[in-house]
Every structure is written in C-alpha cells, then in structure tokens.
CSV table of C-alpha atoms and ligand atoms in Angstrom, one decimal:
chain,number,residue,atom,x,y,z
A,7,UNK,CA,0.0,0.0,0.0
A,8,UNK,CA,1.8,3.4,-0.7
A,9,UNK,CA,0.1,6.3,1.6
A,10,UNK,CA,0.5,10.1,1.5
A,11,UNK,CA,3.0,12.0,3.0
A,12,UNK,CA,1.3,14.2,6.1
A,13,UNK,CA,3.2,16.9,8.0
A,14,UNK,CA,0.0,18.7,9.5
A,15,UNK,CA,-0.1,17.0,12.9
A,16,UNK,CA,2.7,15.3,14.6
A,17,UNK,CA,2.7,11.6,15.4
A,18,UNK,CA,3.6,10.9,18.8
A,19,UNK,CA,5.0,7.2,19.8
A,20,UNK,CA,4.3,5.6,22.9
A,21,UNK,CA,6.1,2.6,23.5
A,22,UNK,CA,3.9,-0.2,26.1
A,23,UNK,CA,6.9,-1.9,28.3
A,24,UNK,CA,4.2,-4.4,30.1
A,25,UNK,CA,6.2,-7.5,28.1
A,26,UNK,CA,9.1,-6.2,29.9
A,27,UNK,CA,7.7,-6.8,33.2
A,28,UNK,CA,6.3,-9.9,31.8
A,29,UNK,CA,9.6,-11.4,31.5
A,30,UNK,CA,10.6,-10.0,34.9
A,31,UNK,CA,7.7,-12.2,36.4
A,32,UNK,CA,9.2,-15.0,34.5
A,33,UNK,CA,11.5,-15.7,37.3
A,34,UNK,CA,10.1,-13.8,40.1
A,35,UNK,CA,13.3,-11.3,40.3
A,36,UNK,CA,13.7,-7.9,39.9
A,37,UNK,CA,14.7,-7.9,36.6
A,38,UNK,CA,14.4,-7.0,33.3
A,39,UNK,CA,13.6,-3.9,35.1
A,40,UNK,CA,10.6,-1.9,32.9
A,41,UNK,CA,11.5,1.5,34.3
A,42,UNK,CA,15.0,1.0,33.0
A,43,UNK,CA,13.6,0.2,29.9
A,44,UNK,CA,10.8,3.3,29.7
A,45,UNK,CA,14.1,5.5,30.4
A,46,UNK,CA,15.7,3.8,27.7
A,47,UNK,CA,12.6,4.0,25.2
A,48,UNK,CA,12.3,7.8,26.3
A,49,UNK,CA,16.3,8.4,25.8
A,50,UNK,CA,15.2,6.4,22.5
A,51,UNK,CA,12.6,8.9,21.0
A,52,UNK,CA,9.4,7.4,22.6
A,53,UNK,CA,7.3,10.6,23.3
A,54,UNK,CA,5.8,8.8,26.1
A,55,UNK,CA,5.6,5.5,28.2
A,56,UNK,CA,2.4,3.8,28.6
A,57,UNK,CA,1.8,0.9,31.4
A,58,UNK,CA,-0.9,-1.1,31.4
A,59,UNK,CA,-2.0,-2.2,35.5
A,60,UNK,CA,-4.0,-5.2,35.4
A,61,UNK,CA,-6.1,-6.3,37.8
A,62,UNK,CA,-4.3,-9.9,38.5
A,63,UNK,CA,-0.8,-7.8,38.1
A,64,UNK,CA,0.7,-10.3,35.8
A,65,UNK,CA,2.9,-8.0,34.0
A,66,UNK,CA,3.0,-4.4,35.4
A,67,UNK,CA,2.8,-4.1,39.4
A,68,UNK,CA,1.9,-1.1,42.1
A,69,UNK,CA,6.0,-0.5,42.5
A,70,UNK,CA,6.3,-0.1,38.7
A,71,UNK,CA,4.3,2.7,38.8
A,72,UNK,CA,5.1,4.4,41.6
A,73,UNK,CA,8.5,4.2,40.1
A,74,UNK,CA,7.7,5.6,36.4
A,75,UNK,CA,5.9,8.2,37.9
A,76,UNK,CA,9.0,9.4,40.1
A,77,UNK,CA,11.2,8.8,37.6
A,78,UNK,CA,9.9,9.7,34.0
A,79,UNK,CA,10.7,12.9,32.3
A,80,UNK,CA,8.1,12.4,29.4
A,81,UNK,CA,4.4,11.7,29.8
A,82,UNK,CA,3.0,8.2,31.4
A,83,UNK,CA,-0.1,7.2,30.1
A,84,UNK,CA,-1.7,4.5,32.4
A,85,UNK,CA,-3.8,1.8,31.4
A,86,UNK,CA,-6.6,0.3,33.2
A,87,UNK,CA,-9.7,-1.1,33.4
A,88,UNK,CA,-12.5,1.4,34.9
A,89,UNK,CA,-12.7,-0.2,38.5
A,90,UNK,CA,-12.9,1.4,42.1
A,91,UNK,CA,-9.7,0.2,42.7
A,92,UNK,CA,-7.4,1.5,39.6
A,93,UNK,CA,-9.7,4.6,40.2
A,94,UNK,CA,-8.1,5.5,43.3
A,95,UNK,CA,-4.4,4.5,41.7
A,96,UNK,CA,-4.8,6.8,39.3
A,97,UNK,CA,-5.8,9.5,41.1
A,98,UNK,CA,-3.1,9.2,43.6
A,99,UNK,CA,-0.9,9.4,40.8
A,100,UNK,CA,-2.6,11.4,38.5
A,101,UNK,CA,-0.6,10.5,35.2
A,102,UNK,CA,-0.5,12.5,32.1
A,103,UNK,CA,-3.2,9.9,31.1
A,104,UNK,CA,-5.8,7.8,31.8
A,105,UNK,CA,-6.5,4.8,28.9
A,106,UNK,CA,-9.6,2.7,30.1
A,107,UNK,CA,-9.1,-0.3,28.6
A,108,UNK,CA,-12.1,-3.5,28.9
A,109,UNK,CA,-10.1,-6.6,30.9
A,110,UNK,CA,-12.8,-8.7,31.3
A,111,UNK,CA,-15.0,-10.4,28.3
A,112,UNK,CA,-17.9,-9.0,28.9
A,113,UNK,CA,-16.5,-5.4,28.8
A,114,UNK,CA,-15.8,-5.5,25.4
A,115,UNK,CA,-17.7,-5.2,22.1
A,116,UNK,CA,-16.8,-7.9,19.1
A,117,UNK,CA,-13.7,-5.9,18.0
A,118,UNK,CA,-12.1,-5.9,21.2
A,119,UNK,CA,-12.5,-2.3,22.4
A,120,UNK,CA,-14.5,-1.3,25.4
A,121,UNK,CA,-18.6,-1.3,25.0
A,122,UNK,CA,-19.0,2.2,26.3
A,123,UNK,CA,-22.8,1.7,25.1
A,124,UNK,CA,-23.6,-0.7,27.7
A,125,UNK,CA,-22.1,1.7,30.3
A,126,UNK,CA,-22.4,5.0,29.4
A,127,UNK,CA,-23.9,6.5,32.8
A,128,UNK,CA,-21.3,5.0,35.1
A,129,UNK,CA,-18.5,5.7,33.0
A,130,UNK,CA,-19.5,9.4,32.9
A,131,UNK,CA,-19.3,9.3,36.6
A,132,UNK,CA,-16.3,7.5,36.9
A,133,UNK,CA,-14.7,9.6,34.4
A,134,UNK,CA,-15.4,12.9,35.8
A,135,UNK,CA,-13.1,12.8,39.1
A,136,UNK,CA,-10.0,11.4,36.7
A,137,UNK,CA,-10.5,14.7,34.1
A,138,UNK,CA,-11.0,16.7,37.3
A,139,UNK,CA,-7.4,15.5,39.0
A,140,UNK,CA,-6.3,16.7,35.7
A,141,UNK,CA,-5.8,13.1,33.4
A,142,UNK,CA,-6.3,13.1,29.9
A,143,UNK,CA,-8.8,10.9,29.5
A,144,UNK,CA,-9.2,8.4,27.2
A,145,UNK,CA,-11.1,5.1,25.8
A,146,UNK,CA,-9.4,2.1,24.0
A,147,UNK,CA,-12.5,1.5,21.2
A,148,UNK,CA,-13.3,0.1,18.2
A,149,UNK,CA,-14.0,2.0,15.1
A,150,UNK,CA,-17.6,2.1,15.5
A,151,UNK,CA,-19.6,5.2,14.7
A,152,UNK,CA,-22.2,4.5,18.4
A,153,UNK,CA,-19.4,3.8,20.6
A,154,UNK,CA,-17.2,7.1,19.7
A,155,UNK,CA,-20.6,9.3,19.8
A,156,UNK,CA,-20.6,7.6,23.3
A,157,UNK,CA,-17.4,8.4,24.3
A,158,UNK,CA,-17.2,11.7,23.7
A,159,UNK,CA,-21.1,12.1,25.4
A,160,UNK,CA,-19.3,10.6,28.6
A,161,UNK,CA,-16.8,13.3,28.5
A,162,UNK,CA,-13.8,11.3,27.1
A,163,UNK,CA,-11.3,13.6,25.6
A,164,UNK,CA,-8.9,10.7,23.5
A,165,UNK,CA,-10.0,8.2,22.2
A,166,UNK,CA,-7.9,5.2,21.3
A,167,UNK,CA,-8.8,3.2,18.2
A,168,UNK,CA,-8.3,-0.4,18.3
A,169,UNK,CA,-5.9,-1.7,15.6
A,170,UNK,CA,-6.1,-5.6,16.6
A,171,UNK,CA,-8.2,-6.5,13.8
A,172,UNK,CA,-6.6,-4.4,11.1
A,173,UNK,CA,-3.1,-6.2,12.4
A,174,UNK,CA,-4.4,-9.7,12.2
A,175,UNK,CA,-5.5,-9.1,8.7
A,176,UNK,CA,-1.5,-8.6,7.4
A,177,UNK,CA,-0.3,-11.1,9.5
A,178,UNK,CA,-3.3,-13.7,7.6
A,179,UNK,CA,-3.3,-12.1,4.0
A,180,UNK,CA,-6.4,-11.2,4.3
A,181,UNK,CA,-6.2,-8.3,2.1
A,182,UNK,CA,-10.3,-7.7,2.0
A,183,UNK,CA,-10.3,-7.1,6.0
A,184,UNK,CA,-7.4,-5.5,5.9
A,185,UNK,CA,-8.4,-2.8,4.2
A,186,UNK,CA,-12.0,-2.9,5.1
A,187,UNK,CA,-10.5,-2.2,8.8
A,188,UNK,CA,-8.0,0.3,7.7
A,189,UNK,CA,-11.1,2.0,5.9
A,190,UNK,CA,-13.3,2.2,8.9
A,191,UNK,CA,-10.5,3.4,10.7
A,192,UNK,CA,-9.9,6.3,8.2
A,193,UNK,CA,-13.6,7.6,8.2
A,194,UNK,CA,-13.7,7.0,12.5
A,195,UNK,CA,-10.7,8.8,12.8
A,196,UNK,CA,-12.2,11.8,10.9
A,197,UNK,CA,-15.6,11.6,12.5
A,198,UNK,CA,-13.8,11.4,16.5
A,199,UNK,CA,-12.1,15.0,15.2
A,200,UNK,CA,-15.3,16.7,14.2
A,201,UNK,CA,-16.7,15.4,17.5
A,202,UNK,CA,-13.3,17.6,19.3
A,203,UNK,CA,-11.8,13.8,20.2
A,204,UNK,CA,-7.8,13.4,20.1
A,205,UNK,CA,-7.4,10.6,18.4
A,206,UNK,CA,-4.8,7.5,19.3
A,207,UNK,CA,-4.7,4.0,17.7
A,208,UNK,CA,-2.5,1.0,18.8
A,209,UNK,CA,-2.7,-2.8,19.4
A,210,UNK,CA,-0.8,-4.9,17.4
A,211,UNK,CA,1.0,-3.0,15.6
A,212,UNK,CA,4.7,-4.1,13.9
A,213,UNK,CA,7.2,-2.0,11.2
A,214,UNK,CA,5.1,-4.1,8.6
A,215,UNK,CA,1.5,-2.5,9.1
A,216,UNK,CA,2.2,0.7,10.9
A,217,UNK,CA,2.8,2.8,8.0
A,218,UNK,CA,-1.1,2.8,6.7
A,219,UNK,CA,-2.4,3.8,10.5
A,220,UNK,CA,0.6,6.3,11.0
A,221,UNK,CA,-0.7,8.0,7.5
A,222,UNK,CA,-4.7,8.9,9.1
A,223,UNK,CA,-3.6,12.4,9.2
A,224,UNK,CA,-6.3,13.0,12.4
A,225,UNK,CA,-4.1,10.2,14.5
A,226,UNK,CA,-1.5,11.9,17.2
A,227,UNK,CA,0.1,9.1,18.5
A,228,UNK,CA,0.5,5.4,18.3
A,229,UNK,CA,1.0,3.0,21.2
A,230,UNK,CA,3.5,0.3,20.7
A,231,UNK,CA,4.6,-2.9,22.8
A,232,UNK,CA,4.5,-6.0,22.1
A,233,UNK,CA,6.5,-6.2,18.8
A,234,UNK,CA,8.8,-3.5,19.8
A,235,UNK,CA,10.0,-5.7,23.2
A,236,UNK,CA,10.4,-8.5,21.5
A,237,UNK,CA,12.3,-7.1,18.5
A,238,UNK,CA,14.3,-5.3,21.2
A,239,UNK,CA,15.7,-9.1,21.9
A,240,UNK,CA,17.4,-9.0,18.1
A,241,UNK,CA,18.3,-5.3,17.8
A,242,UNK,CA,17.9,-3.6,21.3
A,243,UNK,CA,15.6,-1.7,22.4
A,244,UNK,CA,16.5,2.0,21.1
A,245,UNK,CA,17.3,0.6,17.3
A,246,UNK,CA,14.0,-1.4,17.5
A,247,UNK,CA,11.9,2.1,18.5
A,248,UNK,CA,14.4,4.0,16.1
A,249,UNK,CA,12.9,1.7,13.6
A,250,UNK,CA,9.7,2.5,14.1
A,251,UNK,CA,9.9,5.9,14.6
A,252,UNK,CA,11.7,6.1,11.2
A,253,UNK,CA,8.6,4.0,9.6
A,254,UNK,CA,6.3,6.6,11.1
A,255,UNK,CA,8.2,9.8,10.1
A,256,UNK,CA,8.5,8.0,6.1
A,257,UNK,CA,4.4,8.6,6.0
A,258,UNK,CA,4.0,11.3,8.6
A,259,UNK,CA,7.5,13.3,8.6
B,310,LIG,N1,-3.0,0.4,23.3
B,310,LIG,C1,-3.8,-0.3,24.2
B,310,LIG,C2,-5.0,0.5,24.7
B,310,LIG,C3,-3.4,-1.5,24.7
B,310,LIG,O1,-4.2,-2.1,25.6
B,310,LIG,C4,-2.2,-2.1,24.2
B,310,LIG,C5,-1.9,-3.5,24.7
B,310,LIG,O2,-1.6,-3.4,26.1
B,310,LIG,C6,-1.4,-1.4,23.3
B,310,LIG,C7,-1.8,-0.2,22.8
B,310,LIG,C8,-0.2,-2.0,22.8
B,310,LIG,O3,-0.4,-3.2,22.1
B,310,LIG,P1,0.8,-4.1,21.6
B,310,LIG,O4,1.5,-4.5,22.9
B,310,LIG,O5,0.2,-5.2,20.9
B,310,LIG,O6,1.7,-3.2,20.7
C-alpha cells in the first residue's frame, strides 16, 4: 500500500513496556527492570511511556508505577480497566493519562474495544473525578460510529482506536479485511475529530503494518509494545523504536 505524506499534525510514539515486566515475572526477580527500559525508550525517542496495570498484576505491578511516575521525564499514560480500585491509583498518581481499557469479556464489544454503550452513565461518573485530577482521559474503542458518539457524550477527551483486527489481517493475507479495517479506521478517525476527540490508535502494531495507521492524518500518536520488546531481543531496544519511529516519520514526517 503506498500512503500520503502528512506533515500537519505530529505523530507521537508511545512505546507499552508491560512484556518487559512480563519477562521479569518469568523468574520472580527484579529484573528485566521496565522502568530501565521506559528511560531507555524515552532516551530512545518514545514521546511517552504507557503501562498497562491489570487487575491480576501479571505484567505491570503497584511498585512499577510508583517508580515511572517518580522517575519519567516524558508523559506516562496508564492503562486500566475502569474499577474502584485502579480509580483510586490513578488519582493518587494522577498521570499525564488515563486509557480505560475493557479486561474482562464482557466489557468488550466484538472488535475488542471497550462497550461504552452498555455503560455509558457510570463511565460518565467514573470519568469525571480522573478529568478533574487533571488526566487526559481516554477510551481504548473500536472504530464504531455509536461507541465514539458515546465516548465523547461521557466526557472522554482521547480516544484510542483499536488496531487488533486491522493487524491480524496482514499477519493472515487477508487483504479484504485489511483494508475494510484500515477504511473504517480512516472515516472513525475523521468523524472522532469533528466530534473535538484526540485521536490515538495502537494494538498490534509491527514496522510491517504501521505505516497505513501512521498515515490517518487525524491520528497523534500510536502506542507500541509488544512487537517492539520482542524485537528489542534482536536489535535492542533503542534501534528497534528507532525503527519505528523512522517508519512513522516516512508517512507522517
Ligand atoms: N494500546 C492499548 C490500549 C493496549 O491495551 C495495548 C496493549 O496493552 C497497546 C496499545 C499495545 O499493544 P501491543 O503491545 O500489541 O503493541
């Protein structure tokens, strides 16, 4: 696919260190060490570090935070579902960013992102407080027309659109989905900017399908882990981000 340059809005990368912390757990030490590697990402060109605290801990833990917020220089944006608990986390943090992200099955509508629909009213509520402690707030979502329109009723300000699907398609071939996801991504994109939404997209993402999602000129920034940690084993970690930065910067500039 070739794709338009686009210099209008810079693309901001956030690189996910949650696999490093999975690797950590591995063995039940204290390292790899994720903070060193968010200061290493940062000193790398990541524009900011997001962590992702799940409920069960299995990757990220209460220390890990504590520590990225005390020792970051650029912007943490926190992931987490929207429960009491992470609630009260975050706003004895307060990070640059809030991403509320579905962890359970039933939070989640068929493209992964969370059903916002289904809980509009307490989400507005649960919201408010985080936007009011002075988080960016935002909602991992599919790129579905209903659920953005909710989003941005319950106050969101970002919304995040889920890449998963689009990703699976390259990895499969499957050319047809591929571009019927990059497509819906491309008109959601434009529709969360009229609506006064920041838009973000991530999940999944490698150097081989970036370049399309890093080209939808109303995306600001792009969160990246999984690939990126695990290419970090071949390369290191700052040429593996370099990489992708440089694959961004070829579309956006
Ligand atoms: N954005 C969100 C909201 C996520 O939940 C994740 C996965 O934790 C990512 C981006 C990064 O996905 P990946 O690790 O597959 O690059």
């Amino acid at each position: 696919m070739t794709t338009p340059k686009d210099h209008s809005r810079p693309l901001r990368l956030g690189v996910n260190i949650d696999h490093v912390a999975t690797v950590r757990n591995a063995r039940g030490g204290p390292v790899p060490d994720p903070v060193r590697a968010a200061l290493m990402a940062a000193e790398a060109g990541a524009d900011g570090i997001t962590a992702h605290l799940r409920e069960d801990r299995r990757h990220i833990r209460d220390a890990d935070i504590e520590a990225l917020m005390e020792h970051l220089t650029v912007p943490l944006n926190f992931e987490m579902a929207a429960t009491d608990e992470m609630q009260q986390i975050a706003l004895r943090h307060v990070p640059h960013a809030v991403c509320l992200v579905p962890e359970k099955r039933e939070e989640r509508t068929t493209e992964g992102g969370l059903d916002v629909l289904r809980d509009d009213n307490r989400l507005a509520h649960y919201i408010a407080p985080l936007r009011e402690a002075g988080c960016r707030v935002s909602i991992f979502i599919a790129a579905d027309k209903d659920q953005i329109t909710a989003a941005h009723r319950i106050g969101a300000q970002v919304i995040e659109l889920h890449t998963g699907a689009y990703c699976e398609a390259v990895i499969e071939g499957d050319t047809a989905t591929r571009d019927h996801e990059l497509a819906q991504m491309v008109e959601m994109a434009a529709y969360a900017d009229s609506l006064g939404l920041e838009v973000h997209a991530g999940h999944g993402l490698t150097y081989d399908d970036v370049g399309p999602v890093a080209a939808i000129p109303q995306v600001v920034e792009l969160n990246i882990g999984h690939f990126l940690i695990g290419e970090s084993i071949f390369r290191g970690l700052g040429p593996a981000i370099a990489e992708m930065r440089a694959r961004m910067d070829a579309v956006r500039g």
